[in-house]
Amino acid sequence: MVNKDTLHLPEVNFSDEGSIRHLHLDSIWIQGSMLVDAPTVLVHEYIQRMMAWLLFVEPATVAQRQALQLGLGAASLTKFCHKVLRMQTAAIELNPMVLAACRGWFKLPQDDKRLQVILGDAEQEIKNPRWQGAVDALQVDLYDQEAAGPVLDSVEFYADCRKTLTDEGCMTVNLFGRSSSFKRSVDNMAAAFGKEALWAFKATREGNTVVLAQRTPTRPSRAVLMARADTIQRQWGLPADKWVRVFKPVNP
């Protein structure tokens, strides 16, 4: 999760709640969580839903694909893509203390041939030519310590996100916060991707809404989605059968 003011980055700490460890950025807001005894499990429902791009690709191709996270959080998505899905995985994080916390408290492994964490500003880093047309799963979860709304949420930002995607690539975005506006965010994504490219979940109990945008809009049949959901659930333990029931095109 990213704070744009590099001179006043928030302190990072954690709290334990039974078997779950939470990451905080100098506030009570939870920026990510981990099951201490099962560090690759995705704890929160909205984090699980950030994996909904899996519904739009053939499961057998997942390990050959590239994932990129904007905002490291507690490294849940980064660990899952790297260790469970066995993907090429990268993450962009502004705050070096978040990276240190993830390595020290949240069992994020060191970089290797399939994993890279880049310290930098996500808004600038995604303009790097290395990402253009290279990312299959772009997961955007950018919040500062106030968690009032997404740090990056403009048409220009989403247009840059679209440029990173492969033809089959998808972006998933977590929308949350007292200052966030679902309609404004969706309108900005629609301006960058096209209305027909957008899908959205119903909000979770906690108020998180995950929106998915496709580089190339498609409308898989319900039978295809259910078959893929069954595979996702069996292979990777994600509640994808439920996703299909609460996940719809924004502009059907």
mmCIF file of C-alpha atoms in Angstrom:
data_model
loop_
_atom_site.group_PDB
_atom_site.id
_atom_site.type_symbol
_atom_site.label_atom_id
_atom_site.label_comp_id
_atom_site.label_asym_id
_atom_site.label_seq_id
_atom_site.Cartn_x
_atom_site.Cartn_y
_atom_site.Cartn_z
ATOM 1 C CA MET A 1 0.000 0.000 0.000
ATOM 2 C CA VAL A 2 1.557 3.305 -1.081
ATOM 3 C CA ASN A 3 2.024 6.727 0.471
ATOM 4 C CA LYS A 4 3.061 9.248 -2.201
ATOM 5 C CA ASP A 5 5.042 11.488 0.209
ATOM 6 C CA THR A 6 8.441 9.838 0.273
ATOM 7 C CA LEU A 7 9.663 12.192 3.017
ATOM 8 C CA HIS A 8 6.978 11.172 5.492
ATOM 9 C CA LEU A 9 6.460 7.465 5.040
ATOM 10 C CA PRO A 10 4.403 5.914 7.838
ATOM 11 C CA GLU A 11 5.905 3.584 10.395
ATOM 12 C CA VAL A 12 5.033 -0.067 9.925
ATOM 13 C CA ASN A 13 3.931 -2.408 12.704
ATOM 14 C CA PHE A 14 1.907 -5.547 13.199
ATOM 15 C CA SER A 15 -0.601 -7.015 15.628
ATOM 16 C CA ASP A 16 -1.544 -10.612 16.347
ATOM 17 C CA GLU A 17 -5.157 -11.678 16.705
ATOM 18 C CA GLY A 18 -5.178 -15.349 17.602
ATOM 19 C CA SER A 19 -3.722 -17.241 14.646
ATOM 20 C CA ILE A 20 -3.838 -14.164 12.355
ATOM 21 C CA ARG A 21 -1.155 -11.464 12.035
ATOM 22 C CA HIS A 22 -2.149 -8.026 10.719
ATOM 23 C CA LEU A 23 0.017 -5.358 9.071
ATOM 24 C CA HIS A 24 -0.580 -1.688 9.972
ATOM 25 C CA LEU A 25 0.801 1.595 8.620
ATOM 26 C CA ASP A 26 0.957 3.749 11.762
ATOM 27 C CA SER A 27 -2.815 3.440 12.261
ATOM 28 C CA ILE A 28 -5.550 1.029 13.310
ATOM 29 C CA TRP A 29 -6.376 0.203 9.668
ATOM 30 C CA ILE A 30 -5.408 -3.303 8.595
ATOM 31 C CA GLN A 31 -3.290 -3.228 5.436
ATOM 32 C CA GLY A 32 -3.021 -7.002 5.113
ATOM 33 C CA SER A 33 -3.118 -10.206 7.127
ATOM 34 C CA MET A 34 -1.528 -13.653 7.334
ATOM 35 C CA LEU A 35 -2.354 -16.948 8.969
ATOM 36 C CA VAL A 36 0.816 -17.499 10.964
ATOM 37 C CA ASP A 37 0.738 -21.277 10.477
ATOM 38 C CA ALA A 38 -0.346 -21.107 6.814
ATOM 39 C CA PRO A 39 1.354 -18.023 5.333
ATOM 40 C CA THR A 40 0.216 -18.512 1.726
ATOM 41 C CA VAL A 41 -3.503 -18.738 2.553
ATOM 42 C CA LEU A 42 -5.469 -15.663 1.439
ATOM 43 C CA VAL A 43 -7.210 -14.558 4.648
ATOM 44 C CA HIS A 44 -9.595 -11.826 3.526
ATOM 45 C CA GLU A 45 -12.483 -12.343 1.117
ATOM 46 C CA TYR A 46 -11.571 -9.286 -0.964
ATOM 47 C CA ILE A 47 -7.993 -10.527 -1.356
ATOM 48 C CA GLN A 48 -9.319 -13.857 -2.611
ATOM 49 C CA ARG A 49 -11.472 -11.969 -5.120
ATOM 50 C CA MET A 50 -8.408 -10.151 -6.441
ATOM 51 C CA MET A 51 -7.598 -13.539 -8.019
ATOM 52 C CA ALA A 52 -10.773 -13.514 -10.163
ATOM 53 C CA TRP A 53 -8.662 -13.033 -13.293
ATOM 54 C CA LEU A 54 -8.143 -16.806 -13.055
ATOM 55 C CA LEU A 55 -11.668 -17.212 -14.436
ATOM 56 C CA PHE A 56 -10.546 -15.688 -17.758
ATOM 57 C CA VAL A 57 -7.557 -17.923 -18.573
ATOM 58 C CA GLU A 58 -7.037 -21.636 -19.051
ATOM 59 C CA PRO A 59 -5.841 -23.054 -15.698
ATOM 60 C CA ALA A 60 -3.083 -25.083 -17.377
ATOM 61 C CA THR A 61 -1.442 -21.844 -18.587
ATOM 62 C CA VAL A 62 -1.255 -20.054 -15.224
ATOM 63 C CA ALA A 63 2.299 -21.049 -14.304
ATOM 64 C CA GLN A 64 3.593 -19.591 -17.584
ATOM 65 C CA ARG A 65 2.100 -16.149 -16.860
ATOM 66 C CA GLN A 66 3.317 -12.887 -15.264
ATOM 67 C CA ALA A 67 1.714 -11.334 -12.170
ATOM 68 C CA LEU A 68 2.369 -7.782 -10.991
ATOM 69 C CA GLN A 69 1.101 -6.247 -7.738
ATOM 70 C CA LEU A 70 0.923 -2.488 -7.183
ATOM 71 C CA GLY A 71 1.189 -2.146 -3.419
ATOM 72 C CA LEU A 72 2.752 -4.964 -1.426
ATOM 73 C CA GLY A 73 0.557 -4.857 1.685
ATOM 74 C CA ALA A 74 1.277 -7.964 3.767
ATOM 75 C CA ALA A 75 2.495 -9.687 0.567
ATOM 76 C CA SER A 76 -0.511 -12.033 0.454
ATOM 77 C CA LEU A 77 -1.034 -11.826 -3.311
ATOM 78 C CA THR A 78 2.689 -11.798 -4.010
ATOM 79 C CA LYS A 79 3.267 -14.983 -2.003
ATOM 80 C CA PHE A 80 0.233 -16.712 -3.482
ATOM 81 C CA CYS A 81 1.170 -15.968 -7.087
ATOM 82 C CA HIS A 82 4.810 -16.900 -6.505
ATOM 83 C CA LYS A 83 4.562 -19.935 -4.226
ATOM 84 C CA VAL A 84 1.118 -21.416 -4.937
ATOM 85 C CA LEU A 85 0.506 -20.537 -8.599
ATOM 86 C CA ARG A 86 4.239 -20.739 -9.435
ATOM 87 C CA MET A 87 4.017 -17.629 -11.639
ATOM 88 C CA GLN A 88 6.602 -15.060 -12.565
ATOM 89 C CA THR A 89 5.740 -12.496 -9.897
ATOM 90 C CA ALA A 90 6.723 -8.887 -9.253
ATOM 91 C CA ALA A 91 5.473 -6.234 -6.843
ATOM 92 C CA ILE A 92 6.015 -2.479 -6.655
ATOM 93 C CA GLU A 93 6.147 -0.889 -3.187
ATOM 94 C CA LEU A 94 7.145 2.646 -2.212
ATOM 95 C CA ASN A 95 7.860 2.111 1.478
ATOM 96 C CA PRO A 96 11.036 0.124 2.238
ATOM 97 C CA MET A 97 9.746 -0.490 5.767
ATOM 98 C CA VAL A 98 6.801 -2.408 4.323
ATOM 99 C CA LEU A 99 9.177 -4.657 2.404
ATOM 100 C CA ALA A 100 11.299 -5.202 5.521
ATOM 101 C CA ALA A 101 8.163 -6.044 7.515
ATOM 102 C CA CYS A 102 6.973 -8.529 4.897
ATOM 103 C CA ARG A 103 10.334 -10.277 4.916
ATOM 104 C CA GLY A 104 10.654 -10.206 8.727
ATOM 105 C CA TRP A 105 7.072 -10.780 9.927
ATOM 106 C CA PHE A 106 5.034 -12.068 6.962
ATOM 107 C CA LYS A 107 7.295 -14.756 5.468
ATOM 108 C CA LEU A 108 7.877 -13.135 2.095
ATOM 109 C CA PRO A 109 10.846 -14.943 0.532
ATOM 110 C CA GLN A 110 13.868 -13.191 -0.881
ATOM 111 C CA ASP A 111 13.873 -12.322 -4.576
ATOM 112 C CA ASP A 112 14.708 -15.200 -6.896
ATOM 113 C CA LYS A 113 14.412 -16.015 -10.607
ATOM 114 C CA ARG A 114 10.586 -15.888 -10.376
ATOM 115 C CA LEU A 115 10.141 -13.166 -7.733
ATOM 116 C CA GLN A 116 11.095 -9.484 -7.671
ATOM 117 C CA VAL A 117 9.993 -6.690 -5.343
ATOM 118 C CA ILE A 118 10.746 -3.224 -6.734
ATOM 119 C CA LEU A 119 11.019 -0.257 -4.370
ATOM 120 C CA GLY A 120 9.538 2.693 -6.208
ATOM 121 C CA ASP A 121 6.486 4.753 -7.092
ATOM 122 C CA ALA A 122 3.907 2.530 -8.823
ATOM 123 C CA GLU A 123 2.596 5.464 -10.873
ATOM 124 C CA GLN A 124 6.022 5.903 -12.469
ATOM 125 C CA GLU A 125 7.240 2.309 -12.477
ATOM 126 C CA ILE A 126 4.364 0.957 -14.564
ATOM 127 C CA LYS A 127 5.448 3.311 -17.348
ATOM 128 C CA ASN A 128 8.694 1.309 -17.580
ATOM 129 C CA PRO A 129 8.869 -0.282 -21.049
ATOM 130 C CA ARG A 130 9.634 -3.666 -19.463
ATOM 131 C CA TRP A 131 5.980 -3.938 -18.376
ATOM 132 C CA GLN A 132 4.335 -2.868 -21.615
ATOM 133 C CA GLY A 133 2.189 -5.748 -22.895
ATOM 134 C CA ALA A 134 3.901 -8.133 -20.469
ATOM 135 C CA VAL A 135 1.502 -8.563 -17.508
ATOM 136 C CA ASP A 136 -1.257 -11.173 -17.369
ATOM 137 C CA ALA A 137 -2.515 -10.379 -13.858
ATOM 138 C CA LEU A 138 -2.208 -6.799 -12.595
ATOM 139 C CA GLN A 139 -3.451 -6.485 -8.997
ATOM 140 C CA VAL A 140 -3.919 -2.924 -7.739
ATOM 141 C CA ASP A 141 -4.340 -2.322 -3.992
ATOM 142 C CA LEU A 142 -2.939 1.145 -3.273
ATOM 143 C CA TYR A 143 -3.814 2.745 0.070
ATOM 144 C CA ASP A 144 -1.955 4.956 2.523
ATOM 145 C CA GLN A 145 -2.162 4.837 6.311
ATOM 146 C CA GLU A 146 -5.497 6.698 6.338
ATOM 147 C CA ALA A 147 -7.154 4.113 4.031
ATOM 148 C CA ALA A 148 -9.600 6.825 2.942
ATOM 149 C CA GLY A 149 -9.560 5.952 -0.760
ATOM 150 C CA PRO A 150 -7.250 4.682 -3.515
ATOM 151 C CA VAL A 151 -4.021 6.676 -3.817
ATOM 152 C CA LEU A 152 -4.001 6.304 -7.614
ATOM 153 C CA ASP A 153 -7.411 6.401 -9.308
ATOM 154 C CA SER A 154 -7.254 8.611 -12.421
ATOM 155 C CA VAL A 155 -8.099 7.864 -16.042
ATOM 156 C CA GLU A 156 -4.437 8.402 -16.888
ATOM 157 C CA PHE A 157 -3.318 5.895 -14.266
ATOM 158 C CA TYR A 158 -5.761 3.237 -15.473
ATOM 159 C CA ALA A 159 -4.705 3.867 -19.075
ATOM 160 C CA ASP A 160 -1.106 3.160 -18.039
ATOM 161 C CA CYS A 161 -2.314 0.006 -16.288
ATOM 162 C CA ARG A 162 -4.045 -1.158 -19.467
ATOM 163 C CA LYS A 163 -0.834 -0.717 -21.447
ATOM 164 C CA THR A 164 0.949 -3.210 -19.198
ATOM 165 C CA LEU A 165 -1.488 -6.022 -19.990
ATOM 166 C CA THR A 166 -1.161 -8.869 -22.469
ATOM 167 C CA ASP A 167 -4.091 -9.494 -24.822
ATOM 168 C CA GLU A 168 -5.586 -11.924 -22.262
ATOM 169 C CA GLY A 169 -4.464 -9.800 -19.320
ATOM 170 C CA CYS A 170 -6.732 -8.538 -16.544
ATOM 171 C CA MET A 171 -6.445 -5.840 -13.888
ATOM 172 C CA THR A 172 -8.158 -6.321 -10.521
ATOM 173 C CA VAL A 173 -8.610 -3.320 -8.224
ATOM 174 C CA ASN A 174 -9.657 -3.125 -4.568
ATOM 175 C CA LEU A 175 -11.994 -0.169 -3.980
ATOM 176 C CA PHE A 176 -12.459 0.764 -0.336
ATOM 177 C CA GLY A 177 -12.436 3.770 1.963
ATOM 178 C CA ARG A 178 -14.631 6.525 3.324
ATOM 179 C CA SER A 179 -13.454 8.974 0.642
ATOM 180 C CA SER A 180 -13.607 6.529 -2.247
ATOM 181 C CA SER A 181 -16.319 6.724 -4.873
ATOM 182 C CA PHE A 182 -17.219 3.500 -6.649
ATOM 183 C CA LYS A 183 -18.902 5.350 -9.519
ATOM 184 C CA ARG A 184 -15.973 7.719 -10.061
ATOM 185 C CA SER A 185 -13.483 4.864 -10.033
ATOM 186 C CA VAL A 186 -15.556 2.736 -12.398
ATOM 187 C CA ASP A 187 -16.087 5.703 -14.732
ATOM 188 C CA ASN A 188 -12.337 6.284 -14.833
ATOM 189 C CA MET A 189 -11.653 2.604 -15.547
ATOM 190 C CA ALA A 190 -14.324 2.613 -18.255
ATOM 191 C CA ALA A 191 -12.687 5.634 -19.878
ATOM 192 C CA ALA A 192 -9.375 3.768 -19.999
ATOM 193 C CA PHE A 193 -10.557 0.209 -20.787
ATOM 194 C CA GLY A 194 -14.034 0.632 -22.277
ATOM 195 C CA LYS A 195 -17.288 -0.110 -20.451
ATOM 196 C CA GLU A 196 -17.572 -3.571 -21.950
ATOM 197 C CA ALA A 197 -14.263 -4.574 -20.326
ATOM 198 C CA LEU A 198 -15.414 -4.183 -16.716
ATOM 199 C CA TRP A 199 -16.719 -6.755 -14.224
ATOM 200 C CA ALA A 200 -17.455 -6.193 -10.531
ATOM 201 C CA PHE A 201 -18.196 -8.157 -7.373
ATOM 202 C CA LYS A 202 -20.814 -7.203 -4.854
ATOM 203 C CA ALA A 203 -19.214 -5.450 -1.870
ATOM 204 C CA THR A 204 -17.931 -7.618 0.981
ATOM 205 C CA ARG A 205 -19.276 -7.188 4.502
ATOM 206 C CA GLU A 206 -16.255 -4.996 5.251
ATOM 207 C CA GLY A 207 -17.069 -2.702 2.322
ATOM 208 C CA ASN A 208 -14.406 -3.779 -0.180
ATOM 209 C CA THR A 209 -15.500 -3.934 -3.813
ATOM 210 C CA VAL A 210 -13.215 -5.665 -6.312
ATOM 211 C CA VAL A 211 -13.476 -4.546 -9.943
ATOM 212 C CA LEU A 212 -11.866 -6.417 -12.839
ATOM 213 C CA ALA A 213 -10.919 -4.875 -16.186
ATOM 214 C CA GLN A 214 -9.928 -6.924 -19.238
ATOM 215 C CA ARG A 215 -7.466 -5.757 -21.868
ATOM 216 C CA THR A 216 -9.608 -7.608 -24.432
ATOM 217 C CA PRO A 217 -13.277 -7.774 -23.404
ATOM 218 C CA THR A 218 -14.831 -11.248 -23.448
ATOM 219 C CA ARG A 219 -18.051 -12.817 -22.210
ATOM 220 C CA PRO A 220 -17.275 -16.427 -21.250
ATOM 221 C CA SER A 221 -20.375 -18.573 -20.949
ATOM 222 C CA ARG A 222 -21.616 -19.517 -17.514
ATOM 223 C CA ALA A 223 -20.637 -23.118 -18.261
ATOM 224 C CA VAL A 224 -17.035 -22.071 -18.984
ATOM 225 C CA LEU A 225 -16.883 -19.911 -15.857
ATOM 226 C CA MET A 226 -18.280 -22.700 -13.673
ATOM 227 C CA ALA A 227 -15.848 -25.259 -15.102
ATOM 228 C CA ARG A 228 -12.897 -22.963 -14.474
ATOM 229 C CA ALA A 229 -14.222 -22.108 -11.003
ATOM 230 C CA ASP A 230 -14.319 -25.804 -10.152
ATOM 231 C CA THR A 231 -10.707 -26.223 -11.262
ATOM 232 C CA ILE A 232 -9.597 -23.117 -9.346
ATOM 233 C CA GLN A 233 -11.265 -24.397 -6.204
ATOM 234 C CA ARG A 234 -9.815 -27.911 -6.495
ATOM 235 C CA GLN A 235 -6.278 -26.889 -7.468
ATOM 236 C CA TRP A 236 -5.731 -23.760 -5.411
ATOM 237 C CA GLY A 237 -8.361 -23.751 -2.665
ATOM 238 C CA LEU A 238 -10.052 -20.491 -3.658
ATOM 239 C CA PRO A 239 -13.873 -20.137 -3.342
ATOM 240 C CA ALA A 240 -14.340 -19.551 -7.054
ATOM 241 C CA ASP A 241 -17.770 -21.241 -7.202
ATOM 242 C CA LYS A 242 -19.043 -18.379 -5.043
ATOM 243 C CA TRP A 243 -17.340 -15.807 -7.265
ATOM 244 C CA VAL A 244 -19.441 -16.796 -10.252
ATOM 245 C CA ARG A 245 -22.630 -16.091 -8.288
ATOM 246 C CA VAL A 246 -21.634 -12.566 -7.166
ATOM 247 C CA PHE A 247 -19.484 -11.406 -10.107
ATOM 248 C CA LYS A 248 -21.147 -9.688 -13.067
ATOM 249 C CA PRO A 249 -20.291 -7.449 -16.024
ATOM 250 C CA VAL A 250 -20.631 -3.792 -15.084
ATOM 251 C CA ASN A 251 -22.244 -3.073 -18.450
ATOM 252 C CA PRO A 252 -24.055 -6.321 -19.373
#
